[in-house]
Amino acid sequence: MKPRILVIRGGAIGDFILTLPAIHLLRENFPDVHLDILGYEHIIEIARGRFYADGTRSIEYGAMAGFFVPHSKLAPDLVEYFASFQQVVSYLFDPDRFFENNLRRAGVKNFLAAYARIDDSQHAAQQLARPLEKLALFLDDAAARVHPSDQDQALAGRFVGQATAPLIAMHPGSGSLRKNWPAANWASLAQWLHQAEPKATLVLVGGEADDVPLATVQAALPAGRVLLAQNLPLPHLAAVLQRCRLFIGHDSGISHLAAAAGTPCVLLFGPTDPAVWAPANAGVKVVAAPDGDLSRLPLGTVQEAVREALAALS
C-alpha cells in the first residue's frame, strides 16, 4: 500500500490557492504517496484528480465536530480515516490543540501544525509553506498553478461556444466591500473596453454575493457581448479563464484562480498589501488605490493599466 499524506485546509478560495505552492512541494518531493486534502468540497475540487490530490474529503461532515472537543467520543469511520495517514499537515486554527490531541488519540503519529497568522514579512504563499521546512522542504516558487482536466476543458469549450474572440474576463466583486472598486466604475470600464476592443466578448465572472455589480456591468453593455460566468464550479471556471486574453479583478479568490490558470491579470488593490496578497505569477499587474481607498482610484488609471496590458499581449 502507498504511504499516505493528508493536508487539512479550510478557508476561502484565495486561502486555498495560496496554499497550493506548499501542497505542490509535498507532491513534488513525495511523488509516490497517496495525497488527500480535507477541506471545503467546492474549493478543494480544484485539486482533486488535477495533479495535487489523489482524493479529497469534506470538512463539513457532522461527525468532524467531535474532533474539536477535548476527550469526546470520536466517530469510528473518521478514526479509521485519520489513522491511515503516515503524515498529517493541518492548517486549521487550533490554539488549544484540541483537534491535534484528538487526531493523536485516533492514531495519528506524525502531525504537523501548519497554521500561522499571515503578517507582512513576506508573500503569503511563502509563509504558508514555511511550516514544511520542518520536513526539510523549502519553497522556491510562490506562484500557484491549477491544472484543469480534459473534462473541465470540454465544459469550458461548451460554455464559450461561438463567442467572439478575444475573451476578456472581469470580476467586479470580492469577499469584502472594502476590497471593491465601485460598481459604476466597473460599468464605465466595461463600456470603454467595448469601444477599445469592439471584437472582444466580455466574460463577466461572479458568485452569489456579486449580483449587484454583475447586473450593473451587464446593463452597461449591448446584449450578446457578455458571457455571464456566475457560480460556475471552480475547475470549470479555471478552464474558462485559461481561454481569456486578460482578467481584470480585485484582491479576491477568483483573481488568484485566474492567475493560477496562467491568465494575464490587472488587479485593483485597496486596503491589502499586494506584496503579501497579490498572486506571485508572471503576468500579474497590480494597480494600487491611493491610501488603500478604492473609491479614490480613478477610472483613467485603470484604463491605462488595461491598455498597457493588452498592448503587451499583442
Coordinates of N, CA and C in Angstrom, one line a residue, residues 94-211:
D94 N -6.0 26.0 15.8 CA -6.2 25.1 16.8 C -5.4 25.5 18.1
P95 N -5.7 26.7 18.6 CA -4.8 27.2 19.7 C -4.7 26.4 20.9
D96 N -5.8 25.6 21.2 CA -5.8 24.8 22.4 C -5.4 23.3 22.1
R97 N -5.1 23.1 20.9 CA -4.6 21.8 20.4 C -5.6 20.7 20.7
F98 N -6.9 21.0 20.7 CA -8.0 20.0 20.9 C -8.0 19.1 19.7
F99 N -7.9 19.7 18.5 CA -8.0 18.9 17.3 C -6.8 18.0 17.1
E100 N -5.6 18.6 17.4 CA -4.4 17.8 17.3 C -4.4 16.6 18.3
N101 N -4.8 16.9 19.5 CA -4.8 15.8 20.5 C -5.8 14.7 20.2
N102 N -6.9 15.1 19.6 CA -7.9 14.1 19.2 C -7.4 13.3 18.0
L103 N -6.7 13.9 17.1 CA -6.1 13.1 16.0 C -5.1 12.1 16.5
R104 N -4.3 12.6 17.5 CA -3.3 11.6 18.1 C -4.0 10.5 18.8
R105 N -5.1 10.8 19.5 CA -6.0 9.7 20.1 C -6.5 8.7 19.0
A106 N -6.7 9.3 17.8 CA -7.2 8.4 16.7 C -6.1 7.6 16.1
G107 N -4.8 7.8 16.5 CA -3.7 7.0 16.0 C -2.8 7.8 15.0
V108 N -2.9 9.1 14.9 CA -2.0 9.9 14.0 C -0.7 10.1 14.8
K109 N 0.4 9.6 14.2 CA 1.7 9.7 14.9 C 2.5 10.9 14.4
N110 N 2.3 11.3 13.2 CA 3.1 12.4 12.7 C 2.2 13.5 12.3
F111 N 2.1 14.5 13.1 CA 1.2 15.7 12.9 C 2.0 17.0 12.9
L112 N 1.8 17.7 11.8 CA 2.5 19.0 11.6 C 1.4 20.1 11.7
A113 N 1.5 20.9 12.8 CA 0.6 22.1 12.9 C 1.1 23.2 12.0
A114 N 0.4 23.5 10.9 CA 0.9 24.5 9.9 C 0.2 25.8 9.9
Y115 N -0.7 26.0 10.8 CA -1.4 27.3 10.9 C -0.5 28.4 11.3
A116 N -0.6 29.5 10.6 CA 0.2 30.7 11.0 C -0.6 31.9 10.6
R117 N -0.6 32.9 11.5 CA -1.3 34.2 11.1 C -0.4 35.0 10.1
I118 N -0.9 35.3 9.0 CA -0.1 35.9 7.9 C 0.2 37.4 8.3
D119 N 1.5 37.7 8.2 CA 1.9 39.1 8.5 C 2.5 39.7 7.3
D120 N 3.2 40.8 7.4 CA 3.8 41.5 6.3 C 5.2 41.2 6.0
S121 N 5.7 40.1 6.5 CA 7.1 39.7 6.4 C 7.5 39.2 5.1
Q122 N 6.6 38.5 4.4 CA 6.9 38.0 3.0 C 5.6 37.6 2.4
H123 N 5.7 37.1 1.2 CA 4.5 36.7 0.5 C 3.7 35.6 1.2
A124 N 2.4 35.7 1.2 CA 1.6 34.7 1.9 C 1.9 33.3 1.6
A125 N 2.1 33.0 0.3 CA 2.4 31.6 -0.1 C 3.7 31.1 0.6
Q126 N 4.7 32.0 0.7 CA 5.9 31.7 1.4 C 5.7 31.4 2.9
Q127 N 4.8 32.2 3.5 CA 4.5 31.9 4.9 C 3.7 30.6 5.1
L128 N 2.9 30.3 4.2 CA 2.1 29.1 4.3 C 2.9 27.9 4.1
A129 N 4.0 28.0 3.3 CA 4.9 26.9 3.1 C 6.0 26.7 4.2
R130 N 6.2 27.8 5.0 CA 7.3 27.8 5.9 C 7.2 26.6 6.9
P131 N 6.0 26.2 7.4 CA 6.0 25.0 8.3 C 6.6 23.7 7.7
L132 N 6.6 23.6 6.4 CA 7.1 22.4 5.8 C 8.6 22.3 5.8
E133 N 9.2 23.4 6.3 CA 10.7 23.4 6.5 C 11.0 22.3 7.6
K134 N 10.1 22.0 8.5 CA 10.3 21.0 9.5 C 10.4 19.6 8.8
L135 N 9.9 19.5 7.6 CA 10.1 18.3 6.8 C 11.2 18.4 5.8
A136 N 12.0 19.4 6.0 CA 13.2 19.7 5.1 C 12.7 20.0 3.7
L137 N 11.5 20.7 3.6 CA 11.0 21.1 2.3 C 11.0 22.7 2.3
F138 N 11.6 23.2 1.2 CA 11.8 24.7 1.2 C 11.2 25.2 -0.2
L139 N 10.4 26.2 -0.1 CA 9.7 26.8 -1.2 C 10.5 27.8 -2.0
D140 N 10.7 27.5 -3.3 CA 11.4 28.5 -4.1 C 10.5 29.3 -5.0
D141 N 9.3 28.8 -5.3 CA 8.4 29.5 -6.3 C 7.1 29.7 -5.6
A142 N 6.7 30.9 -5.3 CA 5.5 31.2 -4.6 C 4.3 31.3 -5.6
A143 N 4.4 31.1 -6.8 CA 3.3 31.2 -7.8 C 2.5 29.9 -7.7
A144 N 1.2 30.1 -7.5 CA 0.2 28.9 -7.6 C -0.2 28.6 -9.0
R145 N -0.4 27.3 -9.2 CA -0.9 26.9 -10.6 C -2.0 25.9 -10.4
V146 N -3.0 26.0 -11.3 CA -4.0 25.0 -11.3 C -4.0 24.2 -12.7
H147 N -4.6 23.0 -12.7 CA -4.4 22.2 -13.8 C -5.8 21.6 -14.2
P148 N -6.7 22.4 -14.9 CA -8.0 21.9 -15.3 C -7.8 20.6 -16.1
S149 N -8.8 19.7 -15.9 CA -8.8 18.4 -16.6 C -9.3 18.5 -18.0
D150 N -9.2 17.4 -18.7 CA -9.8 17.4 -20.1 C -11.3 17.6 -20.0
Q151 N -11.9 17.1 -19.0 CA -13.4 17.3 -18.9 C -13.7 18.8 -18.6
D152 N -12.9 19.4 -17.7 CA -13.0 20.8 -17.4 C -12.9 21.6 -18.7
Q153 N -11.9 21.3 -19.6 CA -11.7 22.0 -20.8 C -12.9 21.8 -21.8
A154 N -13.4 20.6 -21.8 CA -14.6 20.4 -22.7 C -15.8 21.2 -22.2
L155 N -16.0 21.3 -20.9 CA -17.1 22.1 -20.4 C -16.9 23.5 -20.7
A156 N -15.6 24.0 -20.6 CA -15.3 25.4 -20.9 C -15.6 25.7 -22.4
G157 N -15.2 24.7 -23.2 CA -15.5 24.9 -24.6 C -16.9 25.1 -25.0
R158 N -17.8 24.3 -24.3 CA -19.2 24.4 -24.5 C -19.8 25.7 -23.9
F159 N -19.2 26.1 -22.8 CA -19.7 27.4 -22.2 C -19.3 28.6 -23.1
V160 N -18.1 28.6 -23.6 CA -17.7 29.7 -24.5 C -18.4 29.6 -25.9
G161 N -18.6 28.4 -26.4 CA -19.4 28.3 -27.6 C -18.8 29.1 -28.8
Q162 N -19.7 29.8 -29.4 CA -19.3 30.6 -30.6 C -19.0 32.1 -30.2
A163 N -18.6 32.3 -28.9 CA -18.4 33.7 -28.5 C -17.3 34.3 -29.3
T164 N -17.4 35.6 -29.6 CA -16.4 36.4 -30.4 C -15.1 36.5 -29.6
A165 N -14.0 36.1 -30.2 CA -12.7 36.2 -29.6 C -12.2 37.6 -29.9
P166 N -11.3 38.2 -29.1 CA -10.7 37.6 -27.9 C -11.7 37.8 -26.7
L167 N -11.5 36.9 -25.7 CA -12.3 37.0 -24.5 C -11.5 37.8 -23.4
I168 N -12.2 38.7 -22.8 CA -11.7 39.4 -21.7 C -12.5 39.2 -20.5
A169 N -12.0 38.7 -19.4 CA -12.7 38.4 -18.2 C -12.7 39.5 -17.2
M170 N -13.8 39.7 -16.5 CA -13.9 40.8 -15.5 C -14.7 40.2 -14.3
H171 N -14.1 40.4 -13.1 CA -14.8 40.1 -11.9 C -14.9 41.3 -11.0
P172 N -16.1 41.9 -11.0 CA -16.3 43.2 -10.2 C -16.6 43.0 -8.8
G173 N -16.4 41.8 -8.2 CA -16.7 41.6 -6.8 C -15.5 41.1 -6.1
S174 N -15.7 40.8 -4.8 CA -14.7 40.1 -3.9 C -15.4 39.7 -2.7
G175 N -14.7 39.2 -1.7 CA -15.3 38.8 -0.4 C -15.5 39.9 0.5
S176 N -15.2 41.1 0.2 CA -15.3 42.3 1.1 C -15.6 43.5 0.3
L177 N -16.5 44.3 0.8 CA -16.8 45.6 0.1 C -15.7 46.5 0.1
R178 N -14.8 46.5 1.2 CA -13.7 47.4 1.2 C -12.6 47.1 0.1
K179 N -12.7 45.9 -0.4 CA -11.8 45.5 -1.5 C -12.3 45.8 -2.9
N180 N -13.6 46.4 -2.9 CA -14.3 46.5 -4.2 C -14.2 48.0 -4.7
W181 N -13.8 48.1 -6.0 CA -13.9 49.3 -6.7 C -15.4 49.5 -7.0
P182 N -16.0 50.8 -7.0 CA -17.4 51.0 -7.1 C -17.9 50.3 -8.4
A183 N -19.1 49.8 -8.3 CA -19.8 49.1 -9.5 C -19.9 50.0 -10.7
A184 N -20.2 51.3 -10.4 CA -20.4 52.2 -11.5 C -19.1 52.4 -12.3
N185 N -18.0 52.3 -11.6 CA -16.7 52.4 -12.3 C -16.4 51.2 -13.2
W186 N -16.8 50.0 -12.7 CA -16.7 48.8 -13.5 C -17.6 48.9 -14.7
A187 N -18.8 49.4 -14.6 CA -19.6 49.6 -15.8 C -19.0 50.5 -16.8
S188 N -18.4 51.6 -16.3 CA -17.7 52.6 -17.2 C -16.5 51.9 -17.9
L189 N -15.8 51.1 -17.1 CA -14.6 50.4 -17.7 C -15.1 49.4 -18.7
A190 N -16.2 48.7 -18.5 CA -16.7 47.8 -19.5 C -17.2 48.5 -20.7
Q191 N -17.8 49.7 -20.6 CA -18.2 50.4 -21.8 C -16.9 50.9 -22.6
W192 N -15.9 51.3 -21.9 CA -14.7 51.7 -22.5 C -14.0 50.5 -23.3
L193 N -14.0 49.4 -22.6 CA -13.4 48.2 -23.2 C -14.2 47.8 -24.5
H194 N -15.5 47.9 -24.4 CA -16.3 47.6 -25.6 C -16.0 48.5 -26.8
Q195 N -15.6 49.7 -26.5 CA -15.2 50.6 -27.6 C -13.8 50.4 -28.0
A196 N -12.9 50.1 -27.0 CA -11.5 49.9 -27.4 C -11.2 48.6 -28.0
E197 N -12.0 47.6 -27.7 CA -11.9 46.2 -28.2 C -13.2 45.7 -28.7
P198 N -13.7 46.3 -29.8 CA -15.0 46.0 -30.3 C -15.3 44.6 -30.7
K199 N -14.2 43.9 -31.0 CA -14.4 42.5 -31.4 C -14.4 41.5 -30.2
A200 N -14.1 42.0 -29.0 CA -14.0 41.2 -27.9 C -15.3 40.8 -27.2
T201 N -15.4 39.7 -26.5 CA -16.5 39.3 -25.7 C -16.1 39.4 -24.3
L202 N -16.9 40.0 -23.4 CA -16.6 40.1 -22.0 C -17.2 38.9 -21.3
V203 N -16.3 38.2 -20.6 CA -16.7 37.1 -19.7 C -16.8 37.7 -18.3
L204 N -18.1 37.9 -17.8 CA -18.4 38.5 -16.6 C -18.5 37.5 -15.5
V205 N -17.5 37.5 -14.5 CA -17.4 36.4 -13.5 C -18.0 36.9 -12.2
G206 N -18.6 36.0 -11.5 CA -19.1 36.3 -10.1 C -19.7 35.2 -9.4
G207 N -20.0 35.4 -8.2 CA -20.7 34.4 -7.3 C -22.0 35.0 -6.8
E208 N -22.5 34.3 -5.8 CA -23.9 34.7 -5.3 C -23.8 36.1 -4.7
A209 N -22.7 36.5 -4.1 CA -22.6 37.8 -3.5 C -22.4 39.0 -4.4
D210 N -22.3 38.6 -5.7 CA -21.9 39.7 -6.7 C -23.1 40.1 -7.6
D211 N -24.3 39.8 -7.2 CA -25.5 40.1 -8.1 C -25.5 41.6 -8.5

